[in-house]
mmCIF file of C-alpha atoms in Angstrom:
data_model
loop_
_atom_site.group_PDB
_atom_site.id
_atom_site.type_symbol
_atom_site.label_atom_id
_atom_site.label_comp_id
_atom_site.label_asym_id
_atom_site.label_seq_id
_atom_site.Cartn_x
_atom_site.Cartn_y
_atom_site.Cartn_z
ATOM 1 C CA GLN J 1 0.000 0.000 0.000
ATOM 2 C CA ALA J 2 1.019 3.538 -0.634
ATOM 3 C CA ARG J 3 1.288 6.317 1.898
ATOM 4 C CA VAL J 4 -1.139 9.095 1.010
ATOM 5 C CA VAL J 5 -0.941 12.567 2.531
ATOM 6 C CA GLU J 6 -3.293 15.428 1.683
ATOM 7 C CA SER J 7 -2.641 19.094 2.230
ATOM 8 C CA GLY J 8 -4.150 22.425 1.307
ATOM 9 C CA GLY J 9 -7.414 22.428 3.214
ATOM 10 C CA GLY J 10 -8.612 25.477 5.077
ATOM 11 C CA LEU J 11 -11.314 28.060 5.585
ATOM 12 C CA VAL J 12 -12.486 30.135 2.636
ATOM 13 C CA GLN J 13 -15.485 32.252 1.761
ATOM 14 C CA ALA J 14 -18.134 31.255 -0.733
ATOM 15 C CA GLY J 15 -17.019 31.954 -4.288
ATOM 16 C CA GLU J 16 -13.334 31.584 -3.526
ATOM 17 C CA SER J 17 -10.939 28.882 -4.715
ATOM 18 C CA LEU J 18 -8.793 26.319 -2.938
ATOM 19 C CA ASP J 19 -6.293 23.775 -4.206
ATOM 20 C CA LEU J 20 -5.730 20.426 -2.529
ATOM 21 C CA THR J 21 -2.536 18.466 -2.976
ATOM 22 C CA CYS J 22 -1.976 14.753 -2.457
ATOM 23 C CA ASP J 23 1.450 13.204 -2.050
ATOM 24 C CA VAL J 24 1.490 9.471 -2.775
ATOM 25 C CA SER J 25 4.641 7.647 -1.738
ATOM 26 C CA GLY J 26 5.912 4.142 -1.252
ATOM 27 C CA ILE J 27 8.913 2.119 -2.321
ATOM 28 C CA GLY J 28 8.639 1.550 -6.039
ATOM 29 C CA PHE J 29 5.069 2.774 -6.004
ATOM 30 C CA THR J 30 3.555 4.518 -8.980
ATOM 31 C CA ILE J 31 0.027 5.788 -9.127
ATOM 32 C CA ASP J 32 -2.355 3.761 -11.255
ATOM 33 C CA ALA J 33 -5.623 5.577 -10.716
ATOM 34 C CA ALA J 34 -6.496 8.151 -8.082
ATOM 35 C CA GLY J 35 -9.572 9.747 -6.662
ATOM 36 C CA TRP J 36 -10.853 12.314 -4.213
ATOM 37 C CA TYR J 37 -13.689 11.621 -1.788
ATOM 38 C CA ARG J 38 -15.332 13.944 0.682
ATOM 39 C CA GLN J 39 -17.444 13.546 3.781
ATOM 40 C CA PRO J 40 -19.651 16.479 4.751
ATOM 41 C CA PRO J 41 -20.561 16.791 8.441
ATOM 42 C CA GLY J 42 -23.237 14.290 9.406
ATOM 43 C CA ARG J 43 -23.350 12.750 5.950
ATOM 44 C CA GLN J 44 -21.896 9.770 4.123
ATOM 45 C CA ARG J 45 -18.634 9.891 2.268
ATOM 46 C CA GLU J 46 -19.011 10.489 -1.467
ATOM 47 C CA LEU J 47 -16.774 10.150 -4.480
ATOM 48 C CA VAL J 48 -15.897 13.545 -5.945
ATOM 49 C CA ALA J 49 -13.565 12.850 -8.857
ATOM 50 C CA THR J 50 -11.334 10.163 -10.318
ATOM 51 C CA ILE J 51 -8.472 10.153 -12.781
ATOM 52 C CA ASN J 52 -7.134 7.106 -14.566
ATOM 53 C CA ARG J 53 -3.672 5.927 -15.532
ATOM 54 C CA VAL J 54 -3.373 7.953 -18.696
ATOM 55 C CA GLY J 55 -4.454 11.107 -16.903
ATOM 56 C CA ARG J 56 -7.881 11.165 -18.388
ATOM 57 C CA THR J 57 -10.395 12.418 -15.902
ATOM 58 C CA ASN J 58 -13.289 10.101 -16.156
ATOM 59 C CA TYR J 59 -15.629 11.084 -13.352
ATOM 60 C CA TYR J 60 -16.861 14.126 -11.497
ATOM 61 C CA SER J 61 -19.821 14.106 -9.179
ATOM 62 C CA TYR J 62 -22.724 16.192 -10.411
ATOM 63 C CA SER J 63 -22.360 18.639 -7.550
ATOM 64 C CA VAL J 64 -18.782 19.617 -8.477
ATOM 65 C CA LYS J 65 -18.736 19.226 -12.248
ATOM 66 C CA GLY J 66 -17.517 22.388 -13.913
ATOM 67 C CA ARG J 67 -16.038 23.751 -10.684
ATOM 68 C CA PHE J 68 -13.487 21.134 -9.608
ATOM 69 C CA THR J 69 -10.565 19.774 -11.621
ATOM 70 C CA ILE J 70 -8.547 16.670 -10.772
ATOM 71 C CA SER J 71 -5.056 16.290 -12.197
ATOM 72 C CA ARG J 72 -1.891 14.307 -11.624
ATOM 73 C CA ASP J 73 1.865 14.677 -11.953
ATOM 74 C CA ASP J 74 3.344 11.214 -12.343
ATOM 75 C CA ALA J 75 6.912 12.454 -12.146
ATOM 76 C CA LYS J 76 6.206 13.626 -8.610
ATOM 77 C CA ASN J 77 3.580 11.015 -7.661
ATOM 78 C CA MET J 78 1.198 13.828 -6.864
ATOM 79 C CA VAL J 79 -2.530 14.254 -7.354
ATOM 80 C CA TYR J 80 -4.321 17.587 -7.212
ATOM 81 C CA LEU J 81 -7.846 18.877 -6.795
ATOM 82 C CA GLN J 82 -8.485 22.441 -7.897
ATOM 83 C CA MET J 83 -11.715 23.766 -6.456
ATOM 84 C CA LYS J 84 -13.316 26.944 -7.755
ATOM 85 C CA SER J 85 -16.518 28.823 -6.979
ATOM 86 C CA LEU J 86 -16.728 27.060 -3.648
ATOM 87 C CA LYS J 87 -20.088 26.820 -1.915
ATOM 88 C CA PRO J 88 -20.948 26.248 1.741
ATOM 89 C CA GLU J 89 -22.208 22.789 0.764
ATOM 90 C CA ASP J 90 -18.652 21.914 -0.313
ATOM 91 C CA THR J 91 -17.682 21.959 3.362
ATOM 92 C CA ALA J 92 -16.321 18.508 4.156
ATOM 93 C CA VAL J 93 -13.284 16.463 5.020
ATOM 94 C CA TYR J 94 -11.599 15.671 1.722
ATOM 95 C CA TYR J 95 -9.753 12.389 1.278
ATOM 96 C CA CYS J 96 -7.255 11.513 -1.401
ATOM 97 C CA THR J 97 -6.991 7.909 -2.519
ATOM 98 C CA ALA J 98 -4.746 5.828 -4.728
ATOM 99 C CA GLY J 99 -6.309 2.837 -6.397
ATOM 100 C CA SER J 100 -7.181 1.212 -9.677
ATOM 101 C CA PHE J 101 -10.083 0.641 -11.982
ATOM 102 C CA ILE J 102 -11.798 -2.724 -12.057
ATOM 103 C CA GLY J 103 -13.681 -2.380 -15.272
ATOM 104 C CA ALA J 104 -15.468 0.935 -14.967
ATOM 105 C CA GLU J 105 -15.479 0.864 -11.191
ATOM 106 C CA TYR J 106 -12.885 2.827 -9.202
ATOM 107 C CA ASP J 107 -11.392 0.783 -6.366
ATOM 108 C CA PRO J 108 -9.447 2.825 -3.781
ATOM 109 C CA ASN J 109 -6.896 0.866 -1.761
ATOM 110 C CA SER J 110 -4.849 3.558 -0.054
ATOM 111 C CA TRP J 111 -6.378 6.459 1.830
ATOM 112 C CA GLY J 112 -5.040 9.670 3.254
ATOM 113 C CA GLN J 113 -5.993 10.989 6.662
ATOM 114 C CA GLY J 114 -8.197 13.715 5.199
ATOM 115 C CA THR J 115 -8.013 17.488 5.102
ATOM 116 C CA GLN J 116 -10.768 19.819 6.251
ATOM 117 C CA VAL J 117 -12.301 22.284 3.822
ATOM 118 C CA THR J 118 -14.712 24.802 5.277
ATOM 119 C CA VAL J 119 -16.612 27.277 3.117
ATOM 120 C CA SER J 120 -18.358 30.123 4.900
ATOM 121 C CA SER J 121 -21.327 31.918 3.417
#
């Protein structure tokens, strides 16, 4: 398993932007696929975005489509989530994952500890 560490969370106002960074490390480890999840307070964790091996983003949740962008830098084993036009409902703990695709299904197998994003109105 890889070691996954997120950073970049914080408190912003509605309409502002925030970038999350995910450092994936491990001996000889290279990222296959990656994804970001989030868990709003009192709610279930949800998948936000995934990116596959060739860097093609293949999924965004409806609630973030057009506002969030997932990307990767394989040379650095890093995954990013750019978040624009943030809304109070984007408030959540955001988790980065490293995983793979089984068919069309994303399967996370390494999780970060999460980073808090809070959007005030």
